[in-house]
Amino acid sequence: MAPELTTKTTCNKSFCKDYLLLSPKDVGFWDLVMLLFSKHIGNRKFIDCPDGTVEESFGDRFVIFISILAQKVLHLVDKPLGWLGSAIEFLPNFSDANGGFLMLLLNLVSGKLVLPNKESPEFLTAIGLWDIRRDLDSRIKHEDPRYSSALAIMAAKSAYENQAYIKETVEKHWKMEFLEYFDCWNDYEEDYTTQGFMWSDKTGESELIGISFRGTSPFNAKDWSSDVDLSWYHLPGIGKVHAGFLKALGLQKSLGWSKDIQIDNQKPYAYYVIRKKLKERLEKNPNAKFMVTGHSLGAALTIVFPAVLAHHGETDLLSKLEGLYTFGQPRVGDKRFGEFMKEVLVNHGSSFYKGQVLAEEPNKNYFSILAFIPMFANALWELLRSFIIYYQNGPEYCETFACRGWRVIGLLIAGLPAHGPQDYVNLTRLGSPELFKLSSHQKSTNDVK
């Protein structure tokens, strides 16, 4: 979601205390270079911030410089990257639509070629081709501490696919109720950039409503632009929050974060339509709980959604929150935002929240010459393991050519393959149950039994 601000009056910012919005759309190279030598960033036409804002640190200005430059590059490669992704997705789907390579040749000779349909339940995106699993692990039952996490990552992975695929997955493979698919409007991008779906998992009298947001599509430059965009809003009492994630969730130019709006069916905003649907479902079953999940960009929206609920004082909804499950989540806000979210989860009795601070990685900023050797060794092991795991754990763990291709790329860009859903699925299925905790939904299910 690359920013498109062109003036400092583009949106109503009365909802926040402070802000820093980067606009790479019209910035020239010389203007960008001058950013490095002038601390008065408020005078830059491509930076929207309160008048008189000064940034003394050259290092911080350099980071802003890199962020804008990266977004400029991504804007240039937007269409070529999309074409590349379409070509990569087309070939395997083309083969599958014709029954495999040999049948494809036969159909070619007989003039019966079948073109893949992007809206069909069988069509797979790049993420789906990476990991083709659709079924839940039959060995992980509701009473298993791994259940909620295993369900969450499968939902997060499925959110990358089209509506027909998701609906069939939920109903036929998970044996659950599909509730709705969301294709939502971004007021700043003026496009439908945010997708997700909702489903219901019932066990006896117990019901868990799930919400899953789509993550960063590998060949979508707008998604990547959001990840490298350092724009932020400082929300009162909440802290600094990533602007791109707020925009994707439903922040509006004219109204900011108004608590109630008239929902436009032609241009639905993710936060408002999902909140409305969630309230309607909970009215039918006041004892139901809900969970939110997502991978990558979807994980960021997973965190921002309850933050905005708290901002709007939706205490009844938050009391029904069973848990948040994020995978490969980018940083969403500052330290104050983290403290605010902890307060939200604890004060509203959300499941079994217990914070834990983990030690930093030796190369916490990723770029480190000294860390290259162990990172390369780990990437090499991940590639070798992709051929071994099938024999260790069974055919469902056999990795696709697409997945192994990413692992080869991981030899050059260490850590990239590990960001995909594949290893998260394996972790939730193969991890020791003692490492997981029963959710409140599972506890109530077990009490019924």
Short mmCIF file of C-alpha atoms in Angstrom, two decimals:
data_model
loop_
_atom_site.label_atom_id
_atom_site.label_comp_id
_atom_site.label_asym_id
_atom_site.label_seq_id
_atom_site.Cartn_x
_atom_site.Cartn_y
_atom_site.Cartn_z
CA MET A 1 0.00 0.00 0.00
CA ALA A 2 2.30 2.74 -1.20
CA PRO A 3 1.40 6.18 0.15
CA GLU A 4 0.00 8.67 -2.34
CA LEU A 5 -0.06 11.89 -0.35
CA THR A 6 0.61 14.93 -2.51
CA THR A 7 -0.36 17.73 -0.12
CA LYS A 8 -0.48 18.24 3.61
CA THR A 9 -4.27 18.50 3.53
CA THR A 10 -4.90 15.09 2.00
CA CYS A 11 -6.65 13.67 5.05
CA ASN A 12 -8.22 14.70 8.32
CA LYS A 13 -5.60 14.15 11.02
CA SER A 14 -7.58 15.44 13.98
CA PHE A 15 -7.82 11.89 15.32
CA CYS A 16 -4.09 11.73 16.15
CA LYS A 17 -1.60 13.65 18.33
CA ASP A 18 1.33 13.53 15.91
CA TYR A 19 2.17 11.99 12.55
CA LEU A 20 4.87 11.41 9.96
CA LEU A 21 3.64 10.51 6.48
CA LEU A 22 6.01 9.79 3.60
CA SER A 23 4.94 10.50 0.03
CA PRO A 24 7.39 9.09 -2.54
CA LYS A 25 5.08 9.61 -5.50
CA ASP A 26 6.39 12.94 -6.76
CA VAL A 27 9.75 13.26 -4.98
CA GLY A 28 12.76 13.96 -7.19
CA PHE A 29 16.24 12.55 -6.67
CA TRP A 30 17.73 15.91 -5.65
CA ASP A 31 14.91 16.54 -3.15
CA LEU A 32 15.57 13.14 -1.67
CA VAL A 33 19.32 13.76 -1.38
CA MET A 34 18.70 17.11 0.34
CA LEU A 35 16.80 15.23 3.05
CA LEU A 36 20.14 13.83 4.25
CA PHE A 37 21.62 17.29 4.79
CA SER A 38 18.70 19.17 6.30
CA LYS A 39 17.23 18.46 9.73
CA HIS A 40 14.10 20.50 8.94
CA ILE A 41 12.11 17.58 7.54
CA GLY A 42 8.87 19.51 7.97
CA ASN A 43 9.93 21.65 5.01
CA ARG A 44 10.14 18.66 2.68
CA LYS A 45 7.13 18.53 0.32
CA PHE A 46 7.21 14.72 0.32
CA ILE A 47 7.01 14.49 4.12
CA ASP A 48 3.72 15.35 5.81
CA CYS A 49 4.29 16.19 9.48
CA PRO A 50 3.47 19.05 11.87
CA ASP A 51 4.99 22.37 10.83
CA GLY A 52 8.44 22.98 12.24
CA THR A 53 9.26 19.30 12.78
CA VAL A 54 13.02 18.77 13.10
CA GLU A 55 14.96 15.50 12.90
CA GLU A 56 18.45 16.00 14.32
CA SER A 57 19.69 12.44 13.78
CA PHE A 58 21.37 11.80 10.43
CA GLY A 59 20.82 8.08 10.97
CA ASP A 60 17.06 8.54 11.29
CA ARG A 61 16.97 10.76 8.20
CA PHE A 62 18.93 8.11 6.32
CA VAL A 63 16.35 5.49 7.29
CA ILE A 64 13.60 7.76 5.92
CA PHE A 65 15.70 8.20 2.76
CA ILE A 66 15.95 4.41 2.30
CA SER A 67 12.22 3.94 2.96
CA ILE A 68 11.23 6.46 0.29
CA LEU A 69 13.80 5.15 -2.20
CA ALA A 70 12.58 1.56 -1.71
CA GLN A 71 8.99 2.65 -2.31
CA LYS A 72 10.04 4.48 -5.47
CA VAL A 73 11.71 1.34 -6.79
CA LEU A 74 8.70 -0.80 -5.90
CA HIS A 75 6.42 1.64 -7.71
CA LEU A 76 8.56 1.26 -10.85
CA VAL A 77 8.46 -2.54 -10.75
CA ASP A 78 4.78 -2.79 -9.79
CA LYS A 79 3.48 -3.98 -13.17
CA PRO A 80 6.50 -6.14 -14.17
CA LEU A 81 6.41 -7.84 -10.79
CA GLY A 82 2.70 -8.51 -11.21
CA TRP A 83 3.28 -9.94 -14.69
CA LEU A 84 6.02 -12.20 -13.33
CA GLY A 85 3.73 -13.44 -10.59
CA SER A 86 0.92 -14.13 -13.05
CA ALA A 87 3.29 -16.15 -15.26
CA ILE A 88 4.61 -18.15 -12.31
CA GLU A 89 1.09 -18.92 -11.10
CA PHE A 90 -0.25 -19.66 -14.59
CA LEU A 91 2.10 -22.49 -15.56
CA PRO A 92 1.43 -24.97 -12.69
CA ASN A 93 -2.29 -24.11 -12.65
CA PHE A 94 -2.38 -24.64 -16.42
CA SER A 95 -0.84 -28.07 -15.98
CA ASP A 96 -3.21 -29.03 -13.15
CA ALA A 97 -6.28 -27.82 -15.07
CA ASN A 98 -5.38 -30.26 -17.85
CA GLY A 99 -4.71 -33.20 -15.56
CA GLY A 100 -0.93 -33.00 -15.49
CA PHE A 101 1.87 -32.55 -18.01
CA LEU A 102 1.16 -35.64 -20.11
CA MET A 103 -2.57 -34.89 -20.37
CA LEU A 104 -1.69 -31.31 -21.23
CA LEU A 105 0.29 -32.55 -24.24
CA LEU A 106 -2.60 -34.82 -25.25
CA ASN A 107 -5.09 -31.96 -24.93
CA LEU A 108 -2.79 -29.75 -26.97
CA VAL A 109 -2.74 -32.29 -29.80
CA SER A 110 -6.50 -32.88 -29.61
CA GLY A 111 -7.35 -29.19 -29.30
CA LYS A 112 -8.96 -29.64 -25.87
CA LEU A 113 -6.71 -27.42 -23.79
CA VAL A 114 -8.27 -26.08 -20.60
CA LEU A 115 -7.21 -22.65 -19.39
CA PRO A 116 -7.04 -22.13 -15.62
CA ASN A 117 -9.75 -20.02 -14.01
CA LYS A 118 -8.43 -17.68 -11.32
CA GLU A 119 -11.80 -17.74 -9.56
CA SER A 120 -12.12 -21.53 -9.38
CA PRO A 121 -11.73 -23.54 -6.14
CA GLU A 122 -8.72 -25.30 -7.65
CA PHE A 123 -6.66 -22.25 -8.61
CA LEU A 124 -3.64 -21.63 -6.38
CA THR A 125 -1.71 -18.42 -5.83
CA ALA A 126 2.06 -18.43 -5.32
CA ILE A 127 1.52 -19.01 -1.59
CA GLY A 128 -0.84 -21.90 -2.30
CA LEU A 129 1.67 -23.45 -4.69
CA TRP A 130 4.27 -23.10 -1.97
CA ASP A 131 2.22 -25.29 0.39
CA ILE A 132 -0.74 -27.16 -1.13
CA ARG A 133 -2.13 -28.56 2.13
CA ARG A 134 -5.82 -27.75 2.76
CA ASP A 135 -6.88 -30.28 5.42
CA LEU A 136 -6.42 -29.78 9.13
CA ASP A 137 -4.23 -32.35 10.87
CA SER A 138 -6.65 -35.13 11.84
CA ARG A 139 -4.43 -36.10 14.77
CA ILE A 140 -4.87 -32.70 16.45
CA LYS A 141 -8.27 -32.75 18.15
CA HIS A 142 -10.12 -29.89 19.86
CA GLU A 143 -8.74 -30.85 23.25
CA ASP A 144 -5.15 -30.71 21.96
CA PRO A 145 -3.30 -27.52 23.08
CA ARG A 146 -2.02 -27.17 19.50
CA TYR A 147 -5.50 -27.03 17.98
CA SER A 148 -6.16 -23.27 17.92
CA SER A 149 -2.67 -22.47 16.65
CA ALA A 150 -2.85 -25.16 13.96
CA LEU A 151 -6.27 -23.91 12.84
CA ALA A 152 -5.06 -20.29 12.87
CA ILE A 153 -2.08 -20.84 10.55
CA MET A 154 -4.18 -22.85 8.09
CA ALA A 155 -6.68 -19.97 8.01
CA ALA A 156 -3.88 -17.43 7.60
CA LYS A 157 -2.47 -19.47 4.70
CA SER A 158 -5.87 -19.94 3.07
CA ALA A 159 -6.56 -16.18 3.16
CA TYR A 160 -4.17 -15.72 0.20
CA GLU A 161 -6.51 -17.66 -2.08
CA ASN A 162 -9.70 -16.71 -3.93
CA GLN A 163 -13.18 -16.81 -2.39
CA ALA A 164 -14.22 -20.09 -4.02
CA TYR A 165 -11.08 -21.85 -2.80
CA ILE A 166 -11.55 -20.57 0.76
CA LYS A 167 -15.24 -21.49 0.89
CA GLU A 168 -14.56 -25.02 -0.32
CA THR A 169 -11.67 -25.40 2.11
CA VAL A 170 -13.74 -24.33 5.11
CA GLU A 171 -16.84 -26.38 4.23
CA LYS A 172 -15.43 -29.53 2.65
CA HIS A 173 -11.98 -29.87 4.18
CA TRP A 174 -12.47 -28.40 7.66
CA LYS A 175 -16.17 -29.34 7.96
CA MET A 176 -16.96 -25.90 9.37
CA GLU A 177 -19.32 -23.05 8.45
CA PHE A 178 -18.10 -20.43 6.00
CA LEU A 179 -19.54 -17.05 6.98
CA GLU A 180 -18.22 -14.39 4.63
CA TYR A 181 -15.41 -13.28 2.35
CA PHE A 182 -14.24 -9.66 2.56
CA ASP A 183 -12.78 -7.65 -0.33
CA CYS A 184 -12.26 -4.21 1.16
CA TRP A 185 -11.52 -0.68 0.00
CA ASN A 186 -8.43 1.35 0.84
CA ASP A 187 -9.35 5.05 0.82
CA TYR A 188 -5.76 6.12 0.17
CA GLU A 189 -4.87 3.61 -2.54
CA GLU A 190 -8.35 3.97 -4.03
CA ASP A 191 -8.37 0.25 -4.64
CA TYR A 192 -9.51 -3.01 -3.03
CA THR A 193 -6.27 -3.93 -1.25
CA THR A 194 -7.51 -5.73 1.87
CA GLN A 195 -8.98 -9.23 1.85
CA GLY A 196 -10.01 -11.69 4.52
CA PHE A 197 -12.70 -14.15 5.55
CA MET A 198 -14.76 -15.28 8.53
CA TRP A 199 -15.80 -18.78 9.54
CA SER A 200 -17.37 -20.62 12.47
CA ASP A 201 -16.01 -23.67 14.30
CA LYS A 202 -18.73 -25.31 16.41
CA THR A 203 -18.24 -28.15 18.87
CA GLY A 204 -21.43 -29.00 20.72
CA GLU A 205 -22.66 -25.80 22.36
CA SER A 206 -19.27 -24.14 22.00
CA GLU A 207 -18.55 -21.84 19.05
CA LEU A 208 -15.35 -20.17 17.92
CA ILE A 209 -15.68 -17.49 15.23
CA GLY A 210 -12.53 -16.99 13.20
CA ILE A 211 -11.34 -13.93 11.27
CA SER A 212 -8.35 -14.21 8.94
CA PHE A 213 -6.65 -11.37 7.06
CA ARG A 214 -4.70 -11.87 3.83
CA GLY A 215 -0.97 -11.18 4.05
CA THR A 216 1.66 -9.79 1.71
CA SER A 217 1.36 -11.30 -1.76
CA PRO A 218 4.88 -12.12 -3.01
CA PHE A 219 4.36 -10.40 -6.38
CA ASN A 220 2.32 -7.41 -5.19
CA ALA A 221 4.57 -4.33 -5.04
CA LYS A 222 1.90 -2.34 -3.16
CA ASP A 223 1.96 -4.85 -0.34
CA TRP A 224 5.76 -4.71 -0.16
CA SER A 225 5.62 -0.91 -0.21
CA SER A 226 3.51 -1.03 2.93
CA ASP A 227 6.14 -3.16 4.65
CA VAL A 228 8.96 -0.69 3.93
CA ASP A 229 6.89 2.44 4.53
CA LEU A 230 7.83 4.13 7.82
CA SER A 231 4.82 6.46 7.97
CA TRP A 232 3.01 6.54 11.32
CA TYR A 233 0.21 8.14 13.30
CA HIS A 234 0.39 8.76 17.04
CA LEU A 235 -3.04 7.82 18.39
CA PRO A 236 -3.94 9.36 21.79
CA GLY A 237 -3.44 6.86 24.61
CA ILE A 238 -2.33 4.17 22.17
CA GLY A 239 1.06 5.18 20.76
CA LYS A 240 2.59 5.34 17.31
CA VAL A 241 1.03 2.96 14.80
CA HIS A 242 2.14 2.09 11.27
CA ALA A 243 0.10 4.27 8.89
CA GLY A 244 -0.07 1.75 6.05
CA PHE A 245 -1.72 -0.84 8.28
CA LEU A 246 -4.25 1.69 9.54
CA LYS A 247 -5.10 2.66 5.96
CA ALA A 248 -5.51 -0.97 4.92
CA LEU A 249 -7.84 -1.64 7.86
CA GLY A 250 -10.18 1.24 7.05
CA LEU A 251 -8.76 4.63 8.02
CA GLN A 252 -10.60 7.26 5.99
CA LYS A 253 -9.30 10.50 4.54
CA SER A 254 -12.24 12.64 5.60
CA LEU A 255 -13.27 11.03 8.89
CA GLY A 256 -10.13 9.43 10.30
CA TRP A 257 -11.21 6.73 12.77
CA SER A 258 -14.86 7.64 13.24
CA LYS A 259 -16.52 5.08 15.51
CA ASP A 260 -19.61 4.71 13.34
CA ILE A 261 -19.98 5.26 9.61
CA GLN A 262 -22.57 4.50 6.98
CA ILE A 263 -21.25 1.32 5.36
CA ASP A 264 -20.94 1.58 1.59
CA ASN A 265 -21.49 -1.84 0.00
CA GLN A 266 -19.55 -0.72 -3.07
CA LYS A 267 -16.55 0.44 -1.03
CA PRO A 268 -16.53 -1.55 2.21
CA TYR A 269 -13.85 -0.75 4.80
CA ALA A 270 -12.36 -3.84 6.47
CA TYR A 271 -12.65 -2.78 10.11
CA TYR A 272 -16.27 -1.63 9.87
CA VAL A 273 -17.72 -4.51 7.82
CA ILE A 274 -15.91 -7.15 9.89
CA ARG A 275 -17.00 -5.52 13.16
CA LYS A 276 -20.61 -5.41 11.92
CA LYS A 277 -20.58 -9.07 10.83
CA LEU A 278 -18.94 -10.11 14.09
CA LYS A 279 -21.57 -8.35 16.18
CA GLU A 280 -24.36 -9.95 14.17
CA ARG A 281 -22.90 -13.40 14.69
CA LEU A 282 -22.32 -12.91 18.41
CA GLU A 283 -25.93 -11.77 18.83
CA LYS A 284 -27.00 -15.22 17.64
CA ASN A 285 -24.74 -16.90 20.18
CA PRO A 286 -23.71 -14.62 23.11
CA ASN A 287 -21.50 -17.39 24.50
CA ALA A 288 -19.35 -17.61 21.38
CA LYS A 289 -15.73 -16.43 21.29
CA PHE A 290 -13.72 -15.11 18.37
CA MET A 291 -10.13 -15.32 17.25
CA VAL A 292 -8.19 -13.21 14.73
CA THR A 293 -5.28 -14.48 12.68
CA GLY A 294 -3.06 -13.57 9.78
CA HIS A 295 0.37 -14.03 8.21
CA SER A 296 2.81 -11.23 7.33
CA LEU A 297 0.77 -8.13 6.46
CA GLY A 298 -2.31 -10.05 7.63
CA ALA A 299 -0.62 -10.53 11.01
CA ALA A 300 -0.19 -6.77 11.33
CA LEU A 301 -3.90 -6.22 10.64
CA THR A 302 -4.65 -8.92 13.21
CA ILE A 303 -3.03 -6.75 15.88
CA VAL A 304 -4.43 -3.41 14.69
CA PHE A 305 -8.04 -4.68 14.58
CA PRO A 306 -8.49 -5.12 18.37
CA ALA A 307 -6.48 -1.93 18.95
CA VAL A 308 -9.09 0.06 17.03
CA LEU A 309 -11.86 -1.83 18.85
CA ALA A 310 -10.33 -0.63 22.12
CA HIS A 311 -9.94 2.87 20.70
CA HIS A 312 -13.70 2.86 20.04
CA GLY A 313 -14.56 1.45 23.46
CA GLU A 314 -15.93 -1.85 22.10
CA THR A 315 -15.58 -3.58 25.48
CA ASP A 316 -18.34 -6.12 24.84
CA LEU A 317 -16.61 -7.36 21.71
CA LEU A 318 -13.18 -7.45 23.32
CA SER A 319 -14.56 -9.55 26.18
CA LYS A 320 -15.34 -12.20 23.55
CA LEU A 321 -11.79 -12.23 22.15
CA GLU A 322 -10.32 -15.70 22.54
CA GLY A 323 -6.92 -14.86 21.12
CA LEU A 324 -4.75 -13.30 18.43
CA TYR A 325 -2.55 -15.60 16.34
CA THR A 326 0.10 -13.91 14.22
CA PHE A 327 2.73 -15.48 11.97
CA GLY A 328 5.64 -13.57 10.42
CA GLN A 329 4.27 -10.32 11.84
CA PRO A 330 6.06 -7.05 10.99
CA ARG A 331 6.43 -4.39 13.68
CA VAL A 332 3.12 -2.55 14.05
CA GLY A 333 3.87 0.22 16.54
CA ASP A 334 6.21 1.62 19.16
CA LYS A 335 6.81 0.53 22.75
CA ARG A 336 3.79 2.48 24.01
CA PHE A 337 1.58 0.65 21.51
CA GLY A 338 2.92 -2.67 22.80
CA GLU A 339 2.09 -1.66 26.36
CA PHE A 340 -1.37 -0.54 25.26
CA MET A 341 -2.07 -3.90 23.61
CA LYS A 342 -0.93 -5.74 26.71
CA GLU A 343 -3.36 -3.66 28.77
CA VAL A 344 -6.16 -4.42 26.31
CA LEU A 345 -5.60 -8.17 26.47
CA VAL A 346 -5.22 -8.29 30.25
CA ASN A 347 -8.02 -5.85 31.17
CA HIS A 348 -10.57 -7.56 28.93
CA GLY A 349 -9.65 -11.06 30.12
CA SER A 350 -8.67 -12.13 26.63
CA SER A 351 -7.83 -15.78 26.91
CA PHE A 352 -4.61 -16.58 28.79
CA TYR A 353 -2.38 -13.70 27.77
CA LYS A 354 1.07 -13.88 29.33
CA GLY A 355 3.78 -11.67 27.93
CA GLN A 356 7.32 -12.94 27.51
CA VAL A 357 10.40 -11.03 26.41
CA LEU A 358 12.69 -13.05 24.15
CA ALA A 359 16.40 -12.44 23.77
CA GLU A 360 17.39 -10.49 20.66
CA GLU A 361 18.96 -12.33 17.76
CA PRO A 362 22.70 -11.62 17.35
CA ASN A 363 21.97 -9.92 14.02
CA LYS A 364 18.78 -8.16 15.10
CA ASN A 365 18.99 -5.71 12.21
CA TYR A 366 19.53 -8.56 9.73
CA PHE A 367 22.48 -7.05 7.85
CA SER A 368 25.67 -8.37 9.42
CA ILE A 369 28.81 -9.74 7.78
CA LEU A 370 29.62 -11.82 10.86
CA ALA A 371 26.16 -13.42 10.78
CA PHE A 372 26.39 -14.43 7.11
CA ILE A 373 28.03 -17.82 7.67
CA PRO A 374 25.53 -19.15 10.27
CA MET A 375 22.63 -17.71 8.26
CA PHE A 376 23.89 -19.45 5.11
CA ALA A 377 24.41 -22.70 7.04
CA ASN A 378 20.85 -22.55 8.36
CA ALA A 379 19.48 -21.84 4.85
CA LEU A 380 21.42 -24.83 3.52
CA TRP A 381 20.04 -27.04 6.29
CA GLU A 382 16.48 -25.89 5.53
CA LEU A 383 16.98 -26.92 1.89
CA LEU A 384 18.35 -30.34 2.86
CA ARG A 385 15.58 -30.82 5.41
CA SER A 386 12.97 -30.26 2.68
CA PHE A 387 14.06 -33.60 1.17
CA ILE A 388 14.23 -35.41 4.52
CA ILE A 389 11.03 -34.31 6.28
CA TYR A 390 8.89 -36.47 3.97
CA TYR A 391 10.58 -39.64 5.25
CA GLN A 392 10.46 -38.48 8.86
CA ASN A 393 6.83 -37.37 9.11
CA GLY A 394 4.88 -38.73 6.15
CA PRO A 395 3.70 -37.71 2.66
CA GLU A 396 1.74 -34.63 3.81
CA TYR A 397 5.09 -33.01 4.62
CA CYS A 398 6.48 -33.54 1.12
CA GLU A 399 7.47 -30.07 -0.10
CA THR A 400 6.52 -28.76 -3.53
CA PHE A 401 8.97 -27.65 -6.20
CA ALA A 402 7.86 -24.07 -5.54
CA CYS A 403 8.73 -24.38 -1.85
CA ARG A 404 12.13 -25.88 -2.59
CA GLY A 405 12.71 -23.14 -5.13
CA TRP A 406 12.21 -20.56 -2.40
CA ARG A 407 14.64 -22.47 -0.22
CA VAL A 408 17.25 -22.28 -2.98
CA ILE A 409 16.71 -18.52 -3.11
CA GLY A 410 17.22 -18.60 0.64
CA LEU A 411 20.86 -19.48 0.00
CA LEU A 412 21.22 -15.96 -1.41
CA ILE A 413 18.67 -14.11 0.75
CA ALA A 414 18.84 -15.89 4.08
CA GLY A 415 15.62 -15.98 6.06
CA LEU A 416 13.28 -15.39 3.10
CA PRO A 417 11.90 -18.96 2.89
CA ALA A 418 11.35 -19.05 6.65
CA HIS A 419 8.85 -16.21 6.30
CA GLY A 420 6.45 -18.38 4.29
CA PRO A 421 3.55 -20.26 5.92
CA GLN A 422 5.08 -23.71 5.27
CA ASP A 423 7.29 -23.86 8.38
CA TYR A 424 4.59 -22.32 10.60
CA VAL A 425 2.21 -25.11 9.58
CA ASN A 426 4.89 -27.68 10.37
CA LEU A 427 5.65 -26.01 13.70
CA THR A 428 2.04 -26.11 14.93
CA ARG A 429 1.65 -29.73 13.84
CA LEU A 430 4.98 -31.17 14.91
CA GLY A 431 5.66 -29.02 17.98
CA SER A 432 5.36 -30.64 21.37
CA PRO A 433 1.88 -30.10 22.91
CA GLU A 434 3.61 -29.03 26.13
CA LEU A 435 4.78 -25.87 24.36
CA PHE A 436 1.18 -24.75 23.73
CA LYS A 437 -1.65 -23.76 26.08
CA LEU A 438 -5.33 -24.55 25.91
CA SER A 439 -7.42 -21.61 24.75
CA SER A 440 -10.56 -20.56 26.61
CA HIS A 441 -12.61 -22.04 23.74
CA GLN A 442 -10.92 -25.40 24.20
CA LYS A 443 -11.35 -25.26 27.96
CA SER A 444 -15.09 -24.67 27.63
CA THR A 445 -15.32 -27.47 25.06
CA ASN A 446 -13.58 -29.87 27.43
CA ASP A 447 -15.84 -28.80 30.30
CA VAL A 448 -18.89 -29.72 28.19
CA LYS A 449 -17.41 -33.15 27.52
#
